[in-house]
Short mmCIF file of N, CA and C in Angstrom, two decimals:
data_model
loop_
_atom_site.label_atom_id
_atom_site.label_comp_id
_atom_site.label_asym_id
_atom_site.label_seq_id
_atom_site.Cartn_x
_atom_site.Cartn_y
_atom_site.Cartn_z
N MET Q 58 4.23 -92.71 33.29
CA MET Q 58 4.79 -91.54 33.83
C MET Q 58 5.93 -91.06 32.92
N PHE Q 59 5.65 -89.75 32.44
CA PHE Q 59 6.70 -88.92 31.92
C PHE Q 59 7.47 -88.09 32.62
N CYS Q 60 8.72 -87.70 32.63
CA CYS Q 60 9.25 -86.83 33.52
C CYS Q 60 10.04 -85.83 32.72
N ALA Q 61 9.45 -84.47 32.81
CA ALA Q 61 10.38 -83.49 32.08
C ALA Q 61 11.09 -82.61 33.23
N ALA Q 62 12.11 -81.83 33.12
CA ALA Q 62 12.77 -81.06 34.06
C ALA Q 62 12.93 -79.54 33.42
N LEU Q 63 12.87 -78.56 34.65
CA LEU Q 63 13.02 -77.19 34.35
C LEU Q 63 12.03 -76.41 33.75
N LEU Q 64 11.30 -75.42 33.82
CA LEU Q 64 10.31 -74.86 33.30
C LEU Q 64 10.69 -73.42 32.61
N SER Q 65 11.23 -73.37 31.29
CA SER Q 65 11.49 -72.12 30.70
C SER Q 65 11.34 -72.51 29.22
N LYS Q 66 11.31 -71.36 28.55
CA LYS Q 66 10.99 -71.50 27.18
C LYS Q 66 12.28 -72.32 26.57
N ALA Q 67 13.44 -71.92 26.88
CA ALA Q 67 14.66 -72.54 26.36
C ALA Q 67 14.76 -74.10 26.57
N LYS Q 68 14.13 -74.56 27.76
CA LYS Q 68 14.32 -75.97 28.03
C LYS Q 68 12.91 -76.68 27.39
N GLY Q 69 12.05 -75.99 26.80
CA GLY Q 69 11.28 -76.83 25.75
C GLY Q 69 10.27 -77.38 26.49
N VAL Q 70 9.81 -76.91 27.80
CA VAL Q 70 8.91 -77.78 28.59
C VAL Q 70 7.30 -77.61 27.67
N ASP Q 71 7.31 -76.50 26.93
CA ASP Q 71 5.92 -76.34 26.14
C ASP Q 71 5.95 -77.45 24.98
N CYS Q 72 6.97 -77.87 24.53
CA CYS Q 72 7.08 -78.85 23.79
C CYS Q 72 6.62 -80.45 24.40
N ALA Q 73 7.16 -80.34 25.59
CA ALA Q 73 6.80 -81.62 26.19
C ALA Q 73 5.28 -81.68 26.34
N LEU Q 74 4.61 -80.46 26.81
CA LEU Q 74 3.16 -80.51 26.90
C LEU Q 74 2.43 -80.60 25.57
N ARG Q 75 3.04 -80.40 24.63
CA ARG Q 75 2.11 -80.14 23.24
C ARG Q 75 2.34 -82.03 22.77
N ALA Q 76 3.44 -82.57 22.98
CA ALA Q 76 3.67 -83.78 22.41
C ALA Q 76 2.76 -84.86 23.44
N PHE Q 77 2.78 -84.48 24.58
CA PHE Q 77 2.02 -85.45 25.83
C PHE Q 77 0.69 -85.16 25.14
N GLY Q 78 0.07 -84.14 24.84
CA GLY Q 78 -1.06 -83.96 24.38
C GLY Q 78 -1.74 -84.46 22.93
N LEU Q 79 -0.71 -84.48 22.07
CA LEU Q 79 -0.90 -84.94 20.80
C LEU Q 79 -0.82 -86.63 20.92
N SER Q 80 -0.08 -87.14 21.77
CA SER Q 80 0.25 -88.54 21.96
C SER Q 80 -1.12 -89.38 22.44
N GLY Q 81 -1.96 -88.63 23.10
CA GLY Q 81 -3.34 -89.17 23.47
C GLY Q 81 -2.74 -89.94 25.07
N MET Q 82 -1.75 -89.82 25.53
CA MET Q 82 -1.15 -90.80 26.52
C MET Q 82 -2.14 -90.44 27.78
N ALA Q 83 -2.47 -89.35 28.15
CA ALA Q 83 -3.24 -89.01 29.13
C ALA Q 83 -4.59 -89.90 29.17
N LYS Q 84 -5.43 -90.35 28.15
CA LYS Q 84 -6.31 -91.28 27.84
C LYS Q 84 -6.06 -92.27 28.33
N GLN Q 85 -4.63 -92.98 28.43
CA GLN Q 85 -4.40 -94.33 28.81
C GLN Q 85 -3.86 -94.25 30.44
N GLY Q 86 -4.14 -92.99 30.81
CA GLY Q 86 -3.81 -92.92 32.15
C GLY Q 86 -2.55 -92.53 32.68
N TYR Q 87 -1.50 -92.10 31.60
CA TYR Q 87 -0.25 -91.78 31.85
C TYR Q 87 -0.26 -90.32 32.35
N LYS Q 88 0.78 -90.00 33.27
CA LYS Q 88 0.85 -88.38 33.70
C LYS Q 88 2.17 -87.77 33.25
N LEU Q 89 2.20 -86.75 32.91
CA LEU Q 89 3.20 -85.66 32.63
C LEU Q 89 3.63 -85.06 34.05
N LYS Q 90 4.89 -85.59 34.72
CA LYS Q 90 5.35 -85.02 35.89
C LYS Q 90 6.36 -83.97 35.39
N ILE Q 91 6.31 -82.70 35.90
CA ILE Q 91 7.24 -81.69 35.35
C ILE Q 91 8.03 -81.19 36.69
N ILE Q 92 9.08 -81.31 36.72
CA ILE Q 92 10.20 -81.10 38.02
C ILE Q 92 10.73 -79.89 37.62
N GLY Q 93 10.66 -78.69 38.44
CA GLY Q 93 11.26 -77.45 38.27
C GLY Q 93 10.31 -76.64 38.71
N VAL Q 94 11.03 -75.28 38.91
CA VAL Q 94 10.34 -74.05 39.14
C VAL Q 94 10.16 -73.08 37.89
N CYS Q 95 8.91 -72.46 37.87
CA CYS Q 95 8.84 -71.69 36.72
C CYS Q 95 8.60 -70.12 37.37
N LYS Q 96 9.53 -69.13 36.98
CA LYS Q 96 9.36 -68.02 37.64
C LYS Q 96 8.69 -66.77 36.73
N SER Q 97 8.39 -67.43 35.52
CA SER Q 97 7.89 -66.56 34.48
C SER Q 97 6.17 -66.86 34.40
N GLU Q 98 5.53 -65.76 34.86
CA GLU Q 98 3.99 -65.89 34.79
C GLU Q 98 3.50 -66.02 33.31
N THR Q 99 4.04 -65.39 32.53
CA THR Q 99 3.57 -65.69 30.86
C THR Q 99 3.93 -67.07 30.61
N LEU Q 100 5.03 -67.46 30.92
CA LEU Q 100 5.19 -69.22 30.40
C LEU Q 100 4.18 -69.73 31.13
N LYS Q 101 3.99 -69.62 32.44
CA LYS Q 101 3.05 -70.27 33.24
C LYS Q 101 1.52 -70.36 32.62
N SER Q 102 1.15 -69.31 32.03
CA SER Q 102 -0.10 -68.98 31.54
C SER Q 102 0.06 -69.82 30.23
N GLU Q 103 1.11 -69.64 29.32
CA GLU Q 103 1.17 -70.50 28.03
C GLU Q 103 1.13 -71.94 28.35
N LEU Q 104 1.76 -72.45 29.29
CA LEU Q 104 1.66 -74.04 29.61
C LEU Q 104 0.27 -74.43 30.03
N SER Q 105 -0.45 -73.30 30.73
CA SER Q 105 -1.90 -73.63 31.26
C SER Q 105 -2.92 -73.68 30.13
N GLY Q 106 -2.46 -72.65 28.92
CA GLY Q 106 -3.45 -72.80 27.79
C GLY Q 106 -2.99 -74.17 27.09
N ILE Q 107 -1.90 -74.39 26.96
CA ILE Q 107 -1.41 -75.86 26.03
C ILE Q 107 -2.23 -76.97 26.71
N ALA Q 108 -2.06 -76.85 28.32
CA ALA Q 108 -2.79 -78.23 28.79
C ALA Q 108 -4.26 -78.18 28.83
N LYS Q 109 -4.80 -76.93 28.77
CA LYS Q 109 -6.12 -76.90 28.49
C LYS Q 109 -6.75 -77.14 27.05
N TYR Q 110 -5.79 -76.59 26.29
CA TYR Q 110 -6.15 -76.89 24.57
C TYR Q 110 -6.28 -78.44 24.38
N PHE Q 111 -5.13 -79.19 24.85
CA PHE Q 111 -5.23 -80.58 24.85
C PHE Q 111 -6.11 -81.36 25.68
N ASP Q 112 -6.89 -80.68 26.62
CA ASP Q 112 -7.57 -81.32 27.80
C ASP Q 112 -6.78 -82.28 28.44
N ILE Q 113 -5.76 -81.92 29.10
CA ILE Q 113 -4.77 -82.79 29.85
C ILE Q 113 -4.48 -82.22 31.14
N GLU Q 114 -5.16 -81.35 31.62
CA GLU Q 114 -4.77 -80.51 32.95
C GLU Q 114 -4.80 -81.44 34.21
N ASP Q 115 -5.80 -82.20 34.16
CA ASP Q 115 -5.71 -83.44 35.13
C ASP Q 115 -4.54 -84.46 35.09
N SER Q 116 -3.91 -84.41 33.88
CA SER Q 116 -2.91 -85.44 33.62
C SER Q 116 -1.58 -84.68 33.79
N VAL Q 117 -1.43 -83.47 34.14
CA VAL Q 117 -0.06 -82.78 34.08
C VAL Q 117 0.17 -82.61 35.66
N GLU Q 118 1.21 -82.84 36.13
CA GLU Q 118 1.51 -82.48 37.58
C GLU Q 118 2.79 -81.82 37.53
N TYR Q 119 2.83 -80.43 38.25
CA TYR Q 119 3.88 -79.49 38.52
C TYR Q 119 4.33 -79.81 39.71
N LEU Q 120 5.67 -80.47 39.99
CA LEU Q 120 6.09 -80.79 41.16
C LEU Q 120 7.20 -79.95 41.95
N GLY Q 121 7.30 -78.67 41.06
CA GLY Q 121 8.38 -77.93 41.67
C GLY Q 121 9.72 -78.23 41.90
N TYR Q 122 10.56 -77.55 42.70
CA TYR Q 122 11.99 -78.23 42.75
C TYR Q 122 11.89 -79.60 43.49
N GLN Q 123 12.71 -80.26 43.22
CA GLN Q 123 13.08 -81.42 44.01
C GLN Q 123 14.60 -81.60 44.13
N ALA Q 124 14.92 -81.86 45.25
CA ALA Q 124 16.33 -82.18 45.73
C ALA Q 124 16.70 -83.35 45.24
N ASN Q 125 15.79 -84.23 45.35
CA ASN Q 125 16.09 -85.79 44.99
C ASN Q 125 15.29 -86.32 43.68
N ILE Q 126 15.98 -86.36 42.80
CA ILE Q 126 14.99 -86.78 41.40
C ILE Q 126 14.93 -88.16 41.13
N LYS Q 127 15.77 -89.10 42.17
CA LYS Q 127 15.89 -90.51 41.65
C LYS Q 127 14.75 -91.14 42.08
N PRO Q 128 13.76 -90.81 43.06
CA PRO Q 128 12.44 -91.92 43.07
C PRO Q 128 11.82 -91.42 41.78
N TYR Q 129 11.64 -90.29 41.31
CA TYR Q 129 10.92 -90.08 40.00
C TYR Q 129 11.37 -90.79 38.84
N MET Q 130 12.66 -90.60 38.73
CA MET Q 130 13.31 -91.32 37.44
C MET Q 130 13.20 -92.78 37.56
N GLU Q 131 13.13 -93.44 38.65
CA GLU Q 131 12.95 -94.89 38.83
C GLU Q 131 11.66 -95.27 38.43
N LYS Q 132 10.69 -94.41 38.50
CA LYS Q 132 9.30 -94.92 38.47
C LYS Q 132 8.77 -94.46 36.87
N ALA Q 133 9.38 -93.66 36.28
CA ALA Q 133 9.19 -92.83 35.06
C ALA Q 133 9.28 -93.74 33.92
N THR Q 134 8.19 -93.70 32.74
CA THR Q 134 8.44 -94.62 31.59
C THR Q 134 9.55 -93.78 30.80
N ALA Q 135 9.78 -92.78 30.87
CA ALA Q 135 10.85 -92.03 30.28
C ALA Q 135 11.31 -90.58 30.74
N PHE Q 136 12.38 -90.23 30.66
CA PHE Q 136 12.70 -88.78 30.54
C PHE Q 136 12.90 -87.95 29.47
N LEU Q 137 12.23 -86.69 29.41
CA LEU Q 137 12.21 -85.95 28.09
C LEU Q 137 13.16 -84.91 28.58
N MET Q 138 14.16 -84.83 27.47
CA MET Q 138 15.30 -83.88 27.45
C MET Q 138 14.74 -82.88 26.18
N THR Q 139 13.87 -81.94 26.60
CA THR Q 139 13.31 -81.24 25.44
C THR Q 139 13.91 -79.74 25.24
N SER Q 140 15.02 -79.61 25.86
CA SER Q 140 16.00 -78.43 25.85
C SER Q 140 16.21 -78.40 24.51
N VAL Q 141 16.09 -76.80 23.77
CA VAL Q 141 16.32 -76.63 22.50
C VAL Q 141 18.10 -76.54 22.29
N ASN Q 142 18.89 -76.14 23.27
CA ASN Q 142 20.15 -76.22 23.16
C ASN Q 142 20.78 -76.85 24.37
N GLU Q 143 20.78 -77.81 24.82
CA GLU Q 143 21.37 -78.29 25.96
C GLU Q 143 22.89 -78.59 25.63
N GLY Q 144 23.73 -78.31 26.93
CA GLY Q 144 25.10 -78.67 26.87
C GLY Q 144 25.15 -80.21 27.31
N LEU Q 145 25.93 -80.49 28.06
CA LEU Q 145 26.18 -81.77 28.70
C LEU Q 145 24.99 -81.66 30.17
N GLY Q 146 23.84 -82.13 29.91
CA GLY Q 146 22.58 -82.32 30.64
C GLY Q 146 22.88 -83.27 31.70
N ARG Q 147 23.58 -82.94 33.08
CA ARG Q 147 23.53 -83.81 34.27
C ARG Q 147 22.35 -84.63 34.34
N VAL Q 148 21.24 -83.95 34.33
CA VAL Q 148 19.97 -84.62 34.65
C VAL Q 148 19.71 -86.04 33.60
N THR Q 149 20.28 -85.68 32.18
CA THR Q 149 20.17 -86.67 31.19
C THR Q 149 20.87 -88.02 31.81
N VAL Q 150 22.18 -87.72 32.24
CA VAL Q 150 23.19 -88.70 32.63
C VAL Q 150 22.43 -89.40 33.66
N GLU Q 151 21.96 -88.56 34.76
CA GLU Q 151 21.33 -89.28 35.82
C GLU Q 151 20.11 -90.04 35.49
N ALA Q 152 19.36 -89.65 34.53
CA ALA Q 152 18.23 -90.62 33.96
C ALA Q 152 18.82 -91.91 33.67
N MET Q 153 19.96 -91.92 32.88
CA MET Q 153 20.45 -92.93 32.16
C MET Q 153 20.96 -93.76 33.44
N PHE Q 154 21.65 -93.28 34.41
CA PHE Q 154 22.14 -94.28 35.48
C PHE Q 154 20.78 -95.00 36.41
N TYR Q 155 19.84 -94.20 36.57
CA TYR Q 155 18.69 -94.77 37.05
C TYR Q 155 17.82 -95.70 36.23
N GLY Q 156 18.15 -95.83 35.11
CA GLY Q 156 17.29 -96.85 34.13
C GLY Q 156 16.14 -96.38 33.43
N CYS Q 157 16.20 -95.09 33.40
CA CYS Q 157 15.02 -94.33 32.85
C CYS Q 157 15.46 -94.17 31.17
N LEU Q 158 14.55 -94.44 30.32
CA LEU Q 158 14.71 -94.26 28.96
C LEU Q 158 14.73 -92.78 28.81
N VAL Q 159 15.52 -92.34 28.00
CA VAL Q 159 15.82 -91.03 27.68
C VAL Q 159 15.44 -90.47 26.19
N ILE Q 160 14.46 -89.54 26.17
CA ILE Q 160 13.98 -89.17 24.84
C ILE Q 160 14.55 -87.77 24.70
N ALA Q 161 15.34 -87.51 23.79
CA ALA Q 161 16.04 -86.06 23.63
C ALA Q 161 15.85 -85.28 22.60
N ARG Q 162 15.64 -83.91 22.45
CA ARG Q 162 15.82 -83.35 21.25
C ARG Q 162 17.09 -83.54 20.47
N HIS Q 163 17.05 -83.69 19.43
CA HIS Q 163 18.13 -83.99 18.61
C HIS Q 163 18.94 -82.58 18.32
N SER Q 164 19.83 -82.13 19.53
CA SER Q 164 20.49 -80.92 19.30
C SER Q 164 21.51 -80.89 20.40
N GLY Q 165 22.37 -79.83 20.47
CA GLY Q 165 23.24 -79.63 21.49
C GLY Q 165 24.35 -80.61 21.91
N GLY Q 166 24.57 -80.38 23.09
CA GLY Q 166 25.80 -81.44 23.71
C GLY Q 166 25.19 -82.82 23.85
N THR Q 167 23.93 -83.06 23.99
CA THR Q 167 23.35 -84.57 24.17
C THR Q 167 23.64 -85.52 22.95
N LEU Q 168 23.83 -84.59 21.94
CA LEU Q 168 24.24 -85.57 20.75
C LEU Q 168 25.83 -86.28 20.85
N GLU Q 169 26.57 -85.51 21.87
CA GLU Q 169 27.92 -86.27 21.84
C GLU Q 169 27.88 -87.52 22.77
N PHE Q 170 26.95 -87.55 23.45
CA PHE Q 170 26.81 -88.99 24.17
C PHE Q 170 25.55 -89.87 24.09
N LEU Q 171 24.45 -89.51 23.41
CA LEU Q 171 23.25 -90.11 23.28
C LEU Q 171 23.22 -90.58 21.59
N LYS Q 172 23.28 -91.79 21.43
CA LYS Q 172 23.15 -92.41 20.00
C LYS Q 172 21.74 -92.77 20.08
N ASN Q 173 21.01 -92.30 18.77
CA ASN Q 173 19.72 -92.64 18.44
C ASN Q 173 19.59 -93.97 18.40
N GLY Q 174 18.56 -94.77 19.07
CA GLY Q 174 18.30 -96.19 19.09
C GLY Q 174 19.28 -97.04 19.70
N TYR Q 175 20.22 -96.55 20.32
CA TYR Q 175 21.34 -97.14 20.91
C TYR Q 175 21.26 -96.97 22.38
N ASN Q 176 21.47 -95.74 22.86
CA ASN Q 176 21.23 -95.65 24.38
C ASN Q 176 20.33 -94.49 24.70
N GLY Q 177 19.28 -94.11 23.55
CA GLY Q 177 18.42 -93.11 23.83
C GLY Q 177 17.68 -92.92 22.39
N LEU Q 178 16.70 -92.23 22.69
CA LEU Q 178 16.04 -91.96 21.36
C LEU Q 178 15.92 -90.45 21.11
N TYR Q 179 16.08 -90.01 19.96
CA TYR Q 179 15.75 -88.69 19.46
C TYR Q 179 14.44 -88.16 18.61
N PHE Q 180 14.25 -86.88 18.91
CA PHE Q 180 13.16 -86.13 18.24
C PHE Q 180 13.55 -84.75 17.78
N ASP Q 181 12.75 -84.33 16.65
CA ASP Q 181 13.11 -83.03 16.24
C ASP Q 181 11.95 -82.04 16.44
N ASN Q 182 10.73 -82.57 16.47
CA ASN Q 182 9.59 -81.71 16.76
C ASN Q 182 8.53 -82.38 17.46
N ASP Q 183 7.36 -81.67 17.76
CA ASP Q 183 6.39 -82.14 18.68
C ASP Q 183 5.77 -83.48 18.29
N GLU Q 184 5.74 -83.41 16.78
CA GLU Q 184 4.98 -84.55 16.31
C GLU Q 184 5.91 -85.92 16.45
N GLN Q 185 7.16 -85.75 16.42
CA GLN Q 185 7.99 -86.80 16.44
C GLN Q 185 8.05 -87.23 17.90
N LEU Q 186 8.22 -86.37 18.70
CA LEU Q 186 8.17 -86.94 20.22
C LEU Q 186 6.83 -87.58 20.57
N SER Q 187 5.71 -87.01 19.99
CA SER Q 187 4.46 -87.70 20.46
C SER Q 187 4.45 -89.13 19.73
N LYS Q 188 4.99 -89.38 18.61
CA LYS Q 188 4.94 -90.69 18.16
C LYS Q 188 5.76 -91.73 19.09
N ILE Q 189 6.98 -91.18 19.57
CA ILE Q 189 7.88 -91.69 20.17
C ILE Q 189 7.29 -92.00 21.63
N LEU Q 190 6.54 -91.34 22.25
CA LEU Q 190 5.65 -91.51 23.44
C LEU Q 190 4.59 -92.41 23.20
N GLN Q 191 4.04 -92.61 22.05
CA GLN Q 191 2.98 -93.58 21.95
C GLN Q 191 3.72 -95.07 21.74
N MET Q 192 4.83 -95.10 21.10
CA MET Q 192 5.71 -96.34 20.93
C MET Q 192 6.12 -96.88 22.11
N VAL Q 193 6.71 -95.89 23.01
CA VAL Q 193 7.07 -96.58 24.21
C VAL Q 193 6.25 -96.76 25.18
N SER Q 194 5.24 -96.73 24.98
CA SER Q 194 3.83 -96.80 25.75
C SER Q 194 3.31 -98.35 25.55
N THR Q 195 3.76 -98.81 24.21
CA THR Q 195 3.31 -100.15 23.81
C THR Q 195 4.50 -101.28 23.95
N LYS Q 196 5.67 -100.65 23.79
CA LYS Q 196 6.67 -101.61 23.78
C LYS Q 196 8.00 -100.82 24.01
N MET Q 197 8.45 -100.98 25.62
CA MET Q 197 9.69 -100.42 26.41
C MET Q 197 10.81 -101.19 25.38
N PRO Q 198 11.63 -100.14 25.09
CA PRO Q 198 13.12 -100.45 24.45
C PRO Q 198 13.95 -100.89 25.70
N ILE Q 199 13.75 -102.23 26.08
CA ILE Q 199 14.86 -102.43 27.25
C ILE Q 199 16.30 -102.59 26.75
N ASP Q 200 16.50 -102.83 25.41
CA ASP Q 200 17.95 -102.88 25.23
C ASP Q 200 18.64 -101.59 25.22
N ILE Q 201 17.56 -100.57 24.76
CA ILE Q 201 18.20 -99.10 24.73
C ILE Q 201 18.44 -98.57 26.23
N ILE Q 202 17.52 -99.01 26.98
CA ILE Q 202 17.71 -98.49 28.61
C ILE Q 202 18.94 -99.53 29.26
N SER Q 203 19.14 -100.32 28.86
CA SER Q 203 20.33 -101.32 29.43
C SER Q 203 21.64 -100.66 28.88
N ASN Q 204 21.75 -100.44 27.47
CA ASN Q 204 22.74 -99.51 26.92
C ASN Q 204 23.15 -98.39 27.42
N ALA Q 205 21.95 -97.63 27.82
CA ALA Q 205 22.19 -96.36 28.46
C ALA Q 205 22.92 -96.38 29.86
N GLN Q 206 22.22 -97.40 30.57
CA GLN Q 206 22.82 -97.21 31.89
C GLN Q 206 24.20 -98.00 31.92
N LYS Q 207 24.59 -98.79 31.25
CA LYS Q 207 25.99 -99.30 31.07
C LYS Q 207 26.94 -98.11 30.87
N PHE Q 208 26.45 -97.41 29.54
CA PHE Q 208 27.21 -96.03 29.04
C PHE Q 208 27.51 -95.16 30.33
N ALA Q 209 26.59 -94.72 31.20
CA ALA Q 209 26.52 -93.88 32.25
C ALA Q 209 27.35 -94.53 33.25
N ILE Q 210 27.18 -95.73 33.45
CA ILE Q 210 28.33 -96.23 34.54
C ILE Q 210 29.67 -96.26 33.99
N ASP Q 211 29.91 -96.77 32.79
CA ASP Q 211 31.27 -96.60 32.11
C ASP Q 211 31.71 -95.40 32.00
N ASN Q 212 31.09 -94.46 31.93
CA ASN Q 212 31.79 -93.01 31.72
C ASN Q 212 31.56 -92.06 32.60
N PHE Q 213 30.48 -92.28 33.51
CA PHE Q 213 30.07 -90.97 34.72
C PHE Q 213 30.25 -91.61 35.90
N SER Q 214 30.46 -92.93 36.14
CA SER Q 214 30.38 -93.31 37.98
C SER Q 214 31.74 -92.50 38.28
N GLU Q 215 31.67 -92.28 39.82
CA GLU Q 215 32.60 -91.63 40.26
C GLU Q 215 33.93 -92.31 40.06
N GLU Q 216 34.09 -93.73 40.07
CA GLU Q 216 35.25 -94.38 39.89
C GLU Q 216 35.82 -94.20 38.52
N LYS Q 217 35.04 -94.45 37.47
CA LYS Q 217 35.40 -94.34 36.12
C LYS Q 217 35.75 -92.95 35.76
N TYR Q 218 35.05 -91.81 36.35
CA TYR Q 218 35.29 -90.51 35.83
C TYR Q 218 36.71 -90.22 36.67
N GLY Q 219 36.70 -90.65 37.81
CA GLY Q 219 37.89 -90.31 38.59
C GLY Q 219 39.24 -90.86 37.97
N GLU Q 220 39.11 -92.07 37.44
CA GLU Q 220 40.33 -92.61 36.62
C GLU Q 220 40.67 -91.65 35.59
N LYS Q 221 39.62 -91.23 34.76
CA LYS Q 221 39.96 -90.51 33.65
C LYS Q 221 40.49 -89.27 33.98
N ILE Q 222 39.96 -88.38 35.01
CA ILE Q 222 40.61 -87.21 35.59
C ILE Q 222 41.98 -87.29 35.79
N LYS Q 223 42.27 -88.46 36.80
CA LYS Q 223 43.58 -88.82 37.04
C LYS Q 223 44.70 -88.95 35.97
N LYS Q 224 44.04 -89.66 34.93
CA LYS Q 224 44.75 -89.81 33.74
C LYS Q 224 45.35 -88.67 32.95
N VAL Q 225 44.25 -87.77 33.04
CA VAL Q 225 44.66 -86.31 32.44
C VAL Q 225 45.63 -85.44 33.23
N TYR Q 226 45.27 -85.40 34.44
CA TYR Q 226 46.36 -84.90 35.25
C TYR Q 226 47.82 -85.48 35.33
N SER Q 227 47.79 -86.89 35.22
CA SER Q 227 49.34 -87.64 35.06
C SER Q 227 49.69 -87.30 33.81
N GLU Q 228 49.11 -87.03 32.39
CA GLU Q 228 49.90 -86.97 31.20
C GLU Q 228 50.17 -85.22 31.28
N ILE Q 229 49.60 -84.41 32.11
CA ILE Q 229 49.87 -82.87 32.12
C ILE Q 229 51.21 -82.89 32.98
N ILE Q 230 51.23 -83.63 34.05
CA ILE Q 230 52.47 -83.53 35.00
C ILE Q 230 53.55 -84.12 34.33
N THR Q 231 53.54 -85.15 33.55
CA THR Q 231 54.70 -85.79 32.97
C THR Q 231 55.22 -85.03 31.76
N ASP Q 232 54.32 -84.22 30.96
CA ASP Q 232 54.66 -83.50 29.72
C ASP Q 232 55.67 -82.37 30.17
#
């Protein structure tokens, strides 16, 4: 199972569908689970056309808004951050916390904390994403997932993040 979030053109959900279709993962029993709400009828129609073109309609599930994504992340093979220009993607950090492999577009704020081959994997286009999906279906990069989870805990856990904020305030007050 792969998990992508938010349905908008800028979030790249069309890329996730095309790459999933190109990968042949649906024939292996994988599902692309898409979490988020799509308000654009034009985009809904486009996504439907992509799924139909690749004959993956039965392998794509639109789950709508989900208040708790933890159960999905814990079961997913990977989380796809397909956004064209993402800032600090909170959902990317959440995926790392939950031990879910992050496969992200090589752009935006994701580059500030995700290191290709260390704590996540990058792609630049649909074809590269498709190849990465095929690769992780045969050999899960456990070391990358472990590094990502450790990174998330070390940098974004409440305790660690609180310590960093406290340090910043201490420096401001003492200056």
